[in-house]
Coordinates of C-alpha atoms and ligand atoms in Angstrom, one line a residue:
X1 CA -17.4 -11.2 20.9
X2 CA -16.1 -11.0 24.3
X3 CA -13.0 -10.1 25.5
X4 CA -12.2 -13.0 28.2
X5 CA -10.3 -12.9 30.8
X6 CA -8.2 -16.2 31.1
X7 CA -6.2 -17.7 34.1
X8 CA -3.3 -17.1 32.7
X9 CA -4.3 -13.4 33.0
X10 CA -3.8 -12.5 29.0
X11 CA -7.6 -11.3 27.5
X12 CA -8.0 -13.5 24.7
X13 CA -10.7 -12.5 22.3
X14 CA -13.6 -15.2 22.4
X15 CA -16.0 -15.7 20.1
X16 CA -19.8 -15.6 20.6
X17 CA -21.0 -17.4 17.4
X18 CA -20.2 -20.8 16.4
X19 CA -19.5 -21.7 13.0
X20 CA -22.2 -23.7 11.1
X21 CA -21.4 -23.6 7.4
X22 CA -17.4 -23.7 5.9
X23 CA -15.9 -23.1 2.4
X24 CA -12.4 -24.6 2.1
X25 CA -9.6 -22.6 1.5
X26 CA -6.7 -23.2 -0.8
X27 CA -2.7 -22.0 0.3
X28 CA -0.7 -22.3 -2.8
X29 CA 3.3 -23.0 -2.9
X30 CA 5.3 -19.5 -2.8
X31 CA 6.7 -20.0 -6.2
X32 CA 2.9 -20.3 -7.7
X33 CA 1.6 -17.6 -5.0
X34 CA 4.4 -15.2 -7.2
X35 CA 3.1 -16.3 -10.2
X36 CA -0.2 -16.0 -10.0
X37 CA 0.8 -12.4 -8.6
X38 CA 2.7 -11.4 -11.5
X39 CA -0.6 -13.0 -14.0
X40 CA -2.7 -10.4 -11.7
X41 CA -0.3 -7.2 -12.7
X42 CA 0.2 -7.2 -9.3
X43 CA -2.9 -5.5 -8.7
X44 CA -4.6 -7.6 -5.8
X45 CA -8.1 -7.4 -7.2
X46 CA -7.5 -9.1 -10.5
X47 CA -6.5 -12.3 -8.8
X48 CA -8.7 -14.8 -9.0
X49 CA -10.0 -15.8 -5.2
X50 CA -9.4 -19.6 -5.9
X51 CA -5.7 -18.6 -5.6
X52 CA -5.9 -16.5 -2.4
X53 CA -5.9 -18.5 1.1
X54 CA -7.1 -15.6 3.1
X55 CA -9.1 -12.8 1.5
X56 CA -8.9 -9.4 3.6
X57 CA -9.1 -7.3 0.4
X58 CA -12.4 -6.1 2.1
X59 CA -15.7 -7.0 4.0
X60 CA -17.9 -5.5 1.7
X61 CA -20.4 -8.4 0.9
X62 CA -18.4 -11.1 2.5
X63 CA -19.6 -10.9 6.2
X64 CA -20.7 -13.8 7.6
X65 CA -24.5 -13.9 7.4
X66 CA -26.5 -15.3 9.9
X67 CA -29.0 -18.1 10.2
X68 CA -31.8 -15.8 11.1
X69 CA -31.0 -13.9 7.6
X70 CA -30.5 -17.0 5.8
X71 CA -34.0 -18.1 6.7
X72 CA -35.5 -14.2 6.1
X73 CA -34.4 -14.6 2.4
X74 CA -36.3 -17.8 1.6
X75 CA -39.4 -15.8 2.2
X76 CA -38.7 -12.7 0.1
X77 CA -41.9 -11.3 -2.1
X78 CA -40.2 -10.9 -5.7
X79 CA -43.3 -8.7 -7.4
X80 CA -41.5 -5.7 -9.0
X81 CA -44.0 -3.0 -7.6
X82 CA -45.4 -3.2 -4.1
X83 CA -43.2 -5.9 -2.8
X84 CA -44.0 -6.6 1.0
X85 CA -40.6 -7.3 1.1
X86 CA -39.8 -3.6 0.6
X87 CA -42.5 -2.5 3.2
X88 CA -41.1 -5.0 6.0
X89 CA -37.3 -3.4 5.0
X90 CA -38.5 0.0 4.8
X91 CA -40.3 -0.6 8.3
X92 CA -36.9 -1.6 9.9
X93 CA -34.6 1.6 8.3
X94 CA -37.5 3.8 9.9
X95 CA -37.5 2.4 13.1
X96 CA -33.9 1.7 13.5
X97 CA -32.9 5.0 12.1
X98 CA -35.5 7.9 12.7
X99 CA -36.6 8.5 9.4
X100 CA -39.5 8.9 7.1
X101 CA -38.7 8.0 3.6
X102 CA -36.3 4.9 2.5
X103 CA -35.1 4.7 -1.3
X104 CA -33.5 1.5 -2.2
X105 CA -30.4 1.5 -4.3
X106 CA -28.3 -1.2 -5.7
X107 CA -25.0 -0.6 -3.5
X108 CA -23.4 2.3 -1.4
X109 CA -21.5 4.1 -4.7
X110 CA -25.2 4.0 -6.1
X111 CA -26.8 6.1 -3.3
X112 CA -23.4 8.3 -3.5
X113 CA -24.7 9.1 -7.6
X114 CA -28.0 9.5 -6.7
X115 CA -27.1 12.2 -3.5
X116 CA -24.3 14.1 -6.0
X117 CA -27.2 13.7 -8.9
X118 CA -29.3 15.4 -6.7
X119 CA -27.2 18.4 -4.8
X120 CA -24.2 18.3 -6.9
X121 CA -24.6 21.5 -8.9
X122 CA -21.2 22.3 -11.2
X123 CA -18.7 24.3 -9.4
X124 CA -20.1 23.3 -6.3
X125 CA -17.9 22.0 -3.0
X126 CA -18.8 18.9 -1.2
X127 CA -17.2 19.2 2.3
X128 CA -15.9 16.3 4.3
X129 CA -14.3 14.6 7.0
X130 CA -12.6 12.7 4.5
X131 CA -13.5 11.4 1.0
X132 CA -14.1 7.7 -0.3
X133 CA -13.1 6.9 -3.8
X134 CA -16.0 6.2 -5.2
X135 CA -18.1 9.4 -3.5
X136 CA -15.0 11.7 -4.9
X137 CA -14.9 10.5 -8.7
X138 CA -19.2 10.6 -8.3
X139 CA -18.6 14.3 -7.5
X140 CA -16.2 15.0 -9.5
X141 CA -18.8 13.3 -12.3
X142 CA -21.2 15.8 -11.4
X143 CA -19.1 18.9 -11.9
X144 CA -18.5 19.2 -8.1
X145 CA -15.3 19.4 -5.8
X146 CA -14.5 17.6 -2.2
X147 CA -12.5 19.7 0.3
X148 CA -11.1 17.6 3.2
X149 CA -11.7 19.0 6.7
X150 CA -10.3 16.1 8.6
X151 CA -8.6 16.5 12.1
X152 CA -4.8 16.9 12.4
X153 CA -4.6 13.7 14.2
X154 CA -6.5 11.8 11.3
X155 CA -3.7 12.3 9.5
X156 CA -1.1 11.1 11.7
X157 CA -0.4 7.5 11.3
X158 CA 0.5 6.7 14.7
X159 CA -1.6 8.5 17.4
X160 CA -3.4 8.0 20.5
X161 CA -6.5 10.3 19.4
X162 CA -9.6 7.7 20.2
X163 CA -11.9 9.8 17.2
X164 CA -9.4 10.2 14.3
X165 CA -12.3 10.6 11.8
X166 CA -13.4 13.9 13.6
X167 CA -14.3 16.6 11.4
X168 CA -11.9 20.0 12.4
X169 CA -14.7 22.3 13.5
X170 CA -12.7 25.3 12.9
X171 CA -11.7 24.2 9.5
X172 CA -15.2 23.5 8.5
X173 CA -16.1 27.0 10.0
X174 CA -13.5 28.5 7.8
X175 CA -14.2 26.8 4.5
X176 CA -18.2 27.9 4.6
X177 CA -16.8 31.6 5.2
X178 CA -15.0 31.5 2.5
X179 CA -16.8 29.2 0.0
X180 CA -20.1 30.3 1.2
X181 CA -22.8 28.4 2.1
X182 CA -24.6 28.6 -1.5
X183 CA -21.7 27.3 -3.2
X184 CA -21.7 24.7 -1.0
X185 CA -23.2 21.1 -2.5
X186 CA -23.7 19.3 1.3
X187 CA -21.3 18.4 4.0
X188 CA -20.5 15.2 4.6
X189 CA -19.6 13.0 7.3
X190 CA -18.0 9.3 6.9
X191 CA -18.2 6.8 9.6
X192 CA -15.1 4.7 10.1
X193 CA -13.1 7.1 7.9
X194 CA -12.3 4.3 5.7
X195 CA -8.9 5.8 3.9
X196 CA -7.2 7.3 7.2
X197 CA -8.0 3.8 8.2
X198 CA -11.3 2.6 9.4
X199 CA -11.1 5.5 12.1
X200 CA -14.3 6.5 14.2
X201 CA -15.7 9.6 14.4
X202 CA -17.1 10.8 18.1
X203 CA -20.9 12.1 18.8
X204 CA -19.1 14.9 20.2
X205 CA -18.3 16.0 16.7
X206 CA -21.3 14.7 14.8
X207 CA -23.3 16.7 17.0
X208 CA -21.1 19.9 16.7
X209 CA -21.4 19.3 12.9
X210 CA -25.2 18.9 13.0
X211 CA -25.5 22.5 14.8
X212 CA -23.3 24.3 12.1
X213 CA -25.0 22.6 9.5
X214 CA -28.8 23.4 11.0
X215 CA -27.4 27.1 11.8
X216 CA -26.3 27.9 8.1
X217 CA -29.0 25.7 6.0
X218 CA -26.7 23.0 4.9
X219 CA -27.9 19.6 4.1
X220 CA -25.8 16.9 6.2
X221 CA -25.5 13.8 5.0
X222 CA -24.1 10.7 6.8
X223 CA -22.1 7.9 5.3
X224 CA -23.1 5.4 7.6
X225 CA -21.9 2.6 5.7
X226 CA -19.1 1.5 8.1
X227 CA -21.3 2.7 11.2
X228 CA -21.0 -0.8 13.1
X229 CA -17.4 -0.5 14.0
X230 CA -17.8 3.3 14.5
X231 CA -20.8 2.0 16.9
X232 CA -18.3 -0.2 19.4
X233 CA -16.0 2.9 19.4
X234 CA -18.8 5.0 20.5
X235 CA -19.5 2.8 23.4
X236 CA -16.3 1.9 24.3
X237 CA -14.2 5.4 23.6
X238 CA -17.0 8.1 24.6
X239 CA -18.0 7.5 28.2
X240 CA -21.2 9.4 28.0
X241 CA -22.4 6.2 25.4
X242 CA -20.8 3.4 27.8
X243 CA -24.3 2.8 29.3
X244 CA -26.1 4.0 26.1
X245 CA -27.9 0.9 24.4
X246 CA -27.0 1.1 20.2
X247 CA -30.1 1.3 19.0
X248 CA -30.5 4.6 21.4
X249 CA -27.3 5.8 19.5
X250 CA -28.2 5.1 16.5
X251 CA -31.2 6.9 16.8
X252 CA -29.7 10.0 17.9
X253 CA -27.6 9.6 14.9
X254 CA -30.5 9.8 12.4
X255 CA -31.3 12.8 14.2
X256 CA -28.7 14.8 13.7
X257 CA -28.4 13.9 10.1
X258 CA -30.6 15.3 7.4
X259 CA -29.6 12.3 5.0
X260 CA -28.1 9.0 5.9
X261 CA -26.9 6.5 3.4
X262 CA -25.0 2.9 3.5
X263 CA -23.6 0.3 1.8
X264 CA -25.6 -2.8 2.7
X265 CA -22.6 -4.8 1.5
X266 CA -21.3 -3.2 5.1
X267 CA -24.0 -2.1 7.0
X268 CA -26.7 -5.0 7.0
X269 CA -24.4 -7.8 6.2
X270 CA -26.3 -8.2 2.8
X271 CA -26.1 -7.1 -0.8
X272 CA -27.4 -3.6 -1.4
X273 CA -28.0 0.2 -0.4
X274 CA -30.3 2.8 1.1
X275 CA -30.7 5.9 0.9
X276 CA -33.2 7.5 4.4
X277 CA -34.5 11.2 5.0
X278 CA -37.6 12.6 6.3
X279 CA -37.2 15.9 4.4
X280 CA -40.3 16.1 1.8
X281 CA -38.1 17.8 -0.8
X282 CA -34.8 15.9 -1.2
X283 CA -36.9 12.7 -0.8
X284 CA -39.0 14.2 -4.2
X285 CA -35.8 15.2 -5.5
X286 CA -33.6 11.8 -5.2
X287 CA -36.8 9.5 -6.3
X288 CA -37.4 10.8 -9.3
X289 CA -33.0 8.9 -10.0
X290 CA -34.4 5.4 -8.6
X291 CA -36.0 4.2 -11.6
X292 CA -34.0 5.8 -13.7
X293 CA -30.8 4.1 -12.7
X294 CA -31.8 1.8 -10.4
X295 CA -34.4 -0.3 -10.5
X296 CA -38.3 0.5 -9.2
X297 CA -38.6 2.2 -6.3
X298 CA -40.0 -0.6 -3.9
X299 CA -36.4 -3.0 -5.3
X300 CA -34.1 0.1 -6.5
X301 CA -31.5 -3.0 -7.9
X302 CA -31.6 -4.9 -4.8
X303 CA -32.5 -8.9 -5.0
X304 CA -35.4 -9.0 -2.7
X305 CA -33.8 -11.7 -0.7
X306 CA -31.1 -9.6 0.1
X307 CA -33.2 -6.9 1.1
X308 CA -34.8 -9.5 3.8
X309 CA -31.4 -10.6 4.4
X310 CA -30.9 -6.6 5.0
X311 CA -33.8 -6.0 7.5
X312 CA -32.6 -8.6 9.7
X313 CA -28.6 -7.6 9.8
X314 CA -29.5 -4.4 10.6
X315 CA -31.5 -5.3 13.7
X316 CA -28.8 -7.7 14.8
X317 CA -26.2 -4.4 14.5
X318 CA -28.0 -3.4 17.1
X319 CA -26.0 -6.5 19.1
X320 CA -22.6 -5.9 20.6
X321 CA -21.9 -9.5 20.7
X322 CA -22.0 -9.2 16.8
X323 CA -20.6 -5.7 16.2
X324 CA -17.5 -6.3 18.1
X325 CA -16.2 -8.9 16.9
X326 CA -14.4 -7.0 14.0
X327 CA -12.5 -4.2 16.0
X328 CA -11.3 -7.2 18.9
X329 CA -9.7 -8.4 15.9
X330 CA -8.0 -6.2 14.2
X331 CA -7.0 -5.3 17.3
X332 CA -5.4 -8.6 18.1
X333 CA -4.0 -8.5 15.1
X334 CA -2.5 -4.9 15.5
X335 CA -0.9 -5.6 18.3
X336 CA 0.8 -8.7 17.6
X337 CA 2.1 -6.7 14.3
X338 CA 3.3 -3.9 16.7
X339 CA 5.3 -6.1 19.0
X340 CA 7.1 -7.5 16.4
X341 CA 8.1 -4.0 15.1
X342 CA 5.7 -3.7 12.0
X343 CA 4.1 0.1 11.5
X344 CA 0.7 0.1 11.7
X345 CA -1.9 2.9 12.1
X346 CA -2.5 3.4 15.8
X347 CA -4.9 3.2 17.7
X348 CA -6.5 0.5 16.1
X349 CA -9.4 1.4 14.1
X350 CA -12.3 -0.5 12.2
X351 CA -12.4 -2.3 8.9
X352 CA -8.9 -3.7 8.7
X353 CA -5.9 -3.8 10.0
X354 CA -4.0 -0.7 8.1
X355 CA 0.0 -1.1 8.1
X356 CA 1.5 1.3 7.1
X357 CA 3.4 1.2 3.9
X358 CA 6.1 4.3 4.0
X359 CA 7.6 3.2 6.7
X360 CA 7.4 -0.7 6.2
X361 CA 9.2 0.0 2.5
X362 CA 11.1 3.5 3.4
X363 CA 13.4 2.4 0.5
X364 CA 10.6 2.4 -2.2
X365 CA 9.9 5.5 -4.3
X366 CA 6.6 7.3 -4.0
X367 CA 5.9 6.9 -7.6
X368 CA 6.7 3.5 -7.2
X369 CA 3.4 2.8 -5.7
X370 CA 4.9 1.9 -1.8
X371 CA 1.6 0.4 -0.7
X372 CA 0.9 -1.3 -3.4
X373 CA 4.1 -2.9 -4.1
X374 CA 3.9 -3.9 -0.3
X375 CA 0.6 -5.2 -1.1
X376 CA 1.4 -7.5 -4.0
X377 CA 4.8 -8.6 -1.9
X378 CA 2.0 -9.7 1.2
X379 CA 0.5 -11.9 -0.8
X380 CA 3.7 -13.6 -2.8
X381 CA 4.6 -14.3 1.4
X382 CA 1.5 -15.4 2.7
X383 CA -1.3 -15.9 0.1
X384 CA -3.1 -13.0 2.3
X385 CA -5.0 -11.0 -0.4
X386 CA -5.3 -7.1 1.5
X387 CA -5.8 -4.0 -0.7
X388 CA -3.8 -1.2 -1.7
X389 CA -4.5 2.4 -0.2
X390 CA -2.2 4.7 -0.9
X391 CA -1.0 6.6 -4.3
X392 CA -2.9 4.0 -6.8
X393 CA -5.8 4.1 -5.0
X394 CA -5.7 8.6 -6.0
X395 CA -6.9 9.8 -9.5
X396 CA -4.4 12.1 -11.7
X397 CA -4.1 15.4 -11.5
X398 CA -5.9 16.9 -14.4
X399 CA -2.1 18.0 -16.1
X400 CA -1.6 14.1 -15.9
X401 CA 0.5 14.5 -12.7
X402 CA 0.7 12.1 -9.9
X403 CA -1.1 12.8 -7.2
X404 CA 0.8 11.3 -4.0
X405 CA -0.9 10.1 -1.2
X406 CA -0.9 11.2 2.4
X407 CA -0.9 7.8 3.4
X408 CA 0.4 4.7 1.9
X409 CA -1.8 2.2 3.7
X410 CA -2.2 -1.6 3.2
X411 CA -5.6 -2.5 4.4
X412 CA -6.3 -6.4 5.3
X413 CA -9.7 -5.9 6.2
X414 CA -11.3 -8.1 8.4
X415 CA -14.7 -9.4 7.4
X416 CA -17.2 -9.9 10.1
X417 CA -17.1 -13.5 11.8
X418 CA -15.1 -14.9 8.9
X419 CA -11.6 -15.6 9.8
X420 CA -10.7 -17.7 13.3
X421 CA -7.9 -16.0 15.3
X422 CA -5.3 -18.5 14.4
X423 CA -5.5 -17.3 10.7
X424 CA -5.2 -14.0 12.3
X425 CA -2.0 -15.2 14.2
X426 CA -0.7 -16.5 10.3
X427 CA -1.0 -13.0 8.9
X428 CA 0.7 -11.7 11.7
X429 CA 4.1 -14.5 11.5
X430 CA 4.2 -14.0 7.9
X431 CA 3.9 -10.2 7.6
X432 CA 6.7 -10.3 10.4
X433 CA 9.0 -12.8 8.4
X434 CA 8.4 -9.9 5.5
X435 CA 9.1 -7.2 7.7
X436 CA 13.0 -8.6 8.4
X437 CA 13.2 -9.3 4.5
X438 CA 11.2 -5.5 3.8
X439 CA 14.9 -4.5 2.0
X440 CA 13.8 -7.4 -0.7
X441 CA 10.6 -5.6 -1.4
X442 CA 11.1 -3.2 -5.0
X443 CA 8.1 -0.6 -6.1
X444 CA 5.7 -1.4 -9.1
X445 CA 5.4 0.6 -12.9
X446 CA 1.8 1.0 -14.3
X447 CA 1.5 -1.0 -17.4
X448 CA -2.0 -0.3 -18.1
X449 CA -3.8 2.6 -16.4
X450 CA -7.0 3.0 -16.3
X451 CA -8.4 7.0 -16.2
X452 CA -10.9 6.9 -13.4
X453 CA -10.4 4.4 -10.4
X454 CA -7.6 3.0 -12.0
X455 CA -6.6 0.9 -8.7
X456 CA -9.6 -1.6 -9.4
X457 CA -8.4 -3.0 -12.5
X458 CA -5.0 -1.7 -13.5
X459 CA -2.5 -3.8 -14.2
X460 CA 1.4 -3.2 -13.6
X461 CA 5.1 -5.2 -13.4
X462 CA 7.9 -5.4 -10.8
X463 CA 10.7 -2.9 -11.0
X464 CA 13.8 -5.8 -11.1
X465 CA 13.6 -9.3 -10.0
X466 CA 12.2 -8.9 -6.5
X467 CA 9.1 -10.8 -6.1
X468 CA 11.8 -14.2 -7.2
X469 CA 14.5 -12.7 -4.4
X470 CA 11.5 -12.9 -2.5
X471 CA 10.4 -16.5 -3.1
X472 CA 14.2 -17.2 -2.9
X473 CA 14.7 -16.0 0.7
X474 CA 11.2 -17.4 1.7
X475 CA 12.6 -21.0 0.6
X476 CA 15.9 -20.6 2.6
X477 CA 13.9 -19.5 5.5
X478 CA 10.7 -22.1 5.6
X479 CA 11.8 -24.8 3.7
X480 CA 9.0 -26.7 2.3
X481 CA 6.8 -25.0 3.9
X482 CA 4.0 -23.5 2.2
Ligands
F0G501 N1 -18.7 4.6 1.5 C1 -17.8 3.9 2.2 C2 -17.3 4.5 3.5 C3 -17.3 2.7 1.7 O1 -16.4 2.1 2.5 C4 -17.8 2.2 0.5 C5 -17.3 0.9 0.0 C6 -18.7 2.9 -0.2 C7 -19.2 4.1 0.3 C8 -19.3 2.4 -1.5 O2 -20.1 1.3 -1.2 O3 -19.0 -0.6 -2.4 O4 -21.4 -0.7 -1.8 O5 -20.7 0.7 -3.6 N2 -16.2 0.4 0.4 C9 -15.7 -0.9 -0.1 C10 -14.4 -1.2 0.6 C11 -15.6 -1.0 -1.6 O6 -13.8 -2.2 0.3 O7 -13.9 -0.5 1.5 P1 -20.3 0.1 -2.3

């Protein structure tokens, strides 16, 4: 994607793909839209995607693929051991990303058990820019702890930092001087910090990371699964990269890192997960999990065609043209929701559009679940399924207590060359027609929690009548509108 310049001087994003293959989509009238809402506990994932017009819940495993994969899948070699689909696969990771060994894995959360598996010892502290749910409850699983070194700035909603997902050097200084560096599990690095809001993390920092790591002898591993985004903002935010090609920054990546791991449903564009080192022992040591919990070690629970499927997306990440299309968007997207007054996380990150809940809903309770009561109302006023990241998206304290988020974030993620920008211009009108009616909005009460990652299929009510004042006042406004 290219940002154009047009005669009328605006820079309209422009698309450099054309769209070869379509599934209809289906809006449903407000009234059902609340309904269906209120059959779905409110709870965005347990609606049923025949009743959502635009799904920006996420883009994991809902890119758009392209032809070239389409056509690498139909020649796929399904034996279990041996498959020259794993060799061609394997052959890609190690050129693309530096590395010796590849283990395949069935999806990003399964590389995650087999790293904490592997180096999680009980009692032990996994370090981090910032954690993902499921690499938190995996370490927790194991007996292990995450501490949070994030930047200030990552924390602050609105910001003009370009690299929010830096890790605080001093902090992590601090916290291996007083954990010490034996009670330490790994540190880890996330690209596109995917709670603070799809925020990049610089080479600057990865490098400074890398050193600390090397000095003191621990293993740093790299969560590369949003790294495509995190690529543009490289390029485009760090002016050292500007002239850089990808693949040369990708490679410098690997290097720095001692393991690397992705979700393919990100990374790749297809279904599935790796796992890359070049160090003899940790490769010996994660293996021996493969076929225990995964599948052989040449599939590891992936479908050989999306394996093939893999090998190719990764080469064409390697493409500005397709790795930019995402943050152009949500861009767009962010800025028409900023001139029409809605919060949103600033600058504009990767992933998804983030708005930002507390201060859409100020009048909303914490324990009311903000974000996701904001999430459920999005969709009763636009059919626009996003996802909840806030307080529901936290486990319990072990005494049972709530355990508030820093952030109450809706995300509506934008899948890679999916939506068409006047579906982004929808969102945008509707959210804004929600934003002048945000008094409407009430919170949410949990009417069945689940105990670990409760946000995925809990299921919870309205506190009062709201979502039908809602439907109501989107009547008076639109008329029969849908
Ligand atoms: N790490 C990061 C940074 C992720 O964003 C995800 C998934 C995972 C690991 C786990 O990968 O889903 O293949 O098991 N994120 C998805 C999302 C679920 O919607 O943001 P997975």
């Amino acid at each position: 994607m290219s940002k154009i310049k047009f005669l009328s001087g605006e820079n309209i994003p422009l698309e450099m793909h054309k769209v070869r293959m379509v599934q209809k989509l289906n809006l449903l009238p407000v009234e059902e839209r609340a309904k269906k809402m209120e059959e779905a506990g409110y709870n965005t994932f347990l609606l049923k995607n025949r009743d959502v017009f635009l799904d920006m819940l996420t883009d994991s495993g809902v890119n758009a693929m392209s032809e070239n994969q389409y056509a690498a899948m139909m020649q796929a070699d399904d034996s279990y051991a041996g498959s020259e689909t794993f060799f061609r696969l394997e052959k890609v990771l190690q050129e693309s990303f530096g590395k010796k060994y590849f283990l395949p894995a069935h999806q990003g959360r399964a590389c995650e058990h087999i790293i904490a598996r592997a180096l999680v010892k009980p009692g032990s502290v996994a370090l981090m820019n910032f954690h993902f749910t499921t690499t938190k409850a995996l370490i927790t699983l194991c007996g292990g702890s995450v501490e949070e070194l994030i930047c200030d700035e990552g924390l602050k909603v609105q910001s003009s930092a370009p690299f929010k997902g830096d890790m605080d050097i001093d902090k992590l200084n601090e916290a291996i001087g007083r954990i010490g560096k034996d009670n330490i599990s790994f540190v880890r690095i996330e690209a596109g910090t995917n709670l603070v809001g799809g925020q990049p993390v610089s080479m600057r920092n990865i490098r400074e990371v890398s050193k600390i790591c090397r000095r003191e002898g621990i293993t740093l591993v790299f969560d590369a699964s949003l790294l495509a985004d995190n690529l543009y903002f490289i390029k485009t935010r760090e002016e050292e990269f500007k002239n850089v090609e990808i693949c040369d920054i990708v490679k410098e990546l690997g290097a720095l890192t001692d393991i690397f791991y992705f979700s393919g449903r990100k990374l790749g564009t297809a279904r599935g997960g790796a796992i890359l080192t070049s160090d003899d022992k940790l490769h010996a040591t994660m293996r021996e999990f493969i076929p225990l919990f995964e599948g052989f070690i040449t599939y590891g629970g992936m479908s050989v065609r999306e394996m093939e499927a893999m090998a190719v997306g990764i080469r064409e990440t390697m493409d500005m043209d397709v790795i930019s299309q995402t943050p152009i968007f949500i861009e767009a997207l962010s800025n028409e929701l900023i001139s029409r007054g809605v919060p949103v996380v600033t600058p504009p990150g990767g992933l998804g559009c983030h708005i930002d809940a507390k201060r859409f809903c100020e009048h909303i309770p914490q324990e009311q679940y903000i974000a996701g009561s904001l999430n459920a109302a999005i969709f009763i006023a636009s059919g626009v399924r996003g996802m909840e990241r806030g307080t529901m998206s936290e486990q319990r304290n072990p005494d049972g207590s709530e355990h508030m988020s820093e952030m109450e974030l809706v995300r509506l993620a934008i899948p890679k060359r999916v939506f068409t920008l006047s579906q982004i211009k929808y969102t945008a009108d509707r959210i804004a027609w929600l934003f002048e009616n945000r008094k409407l909005i009430g919170g949410l009460e949990f009417v069945e929690e689940p105990s670990v990652l409760r946000f995925f299929f809990g299921r919870l009510k309205a506190v009062g009548n709201w979502p039908e004042l809602l439907v109501k006042q989107f009547r008076k406004d639109f008329g029969d509108s849908l």
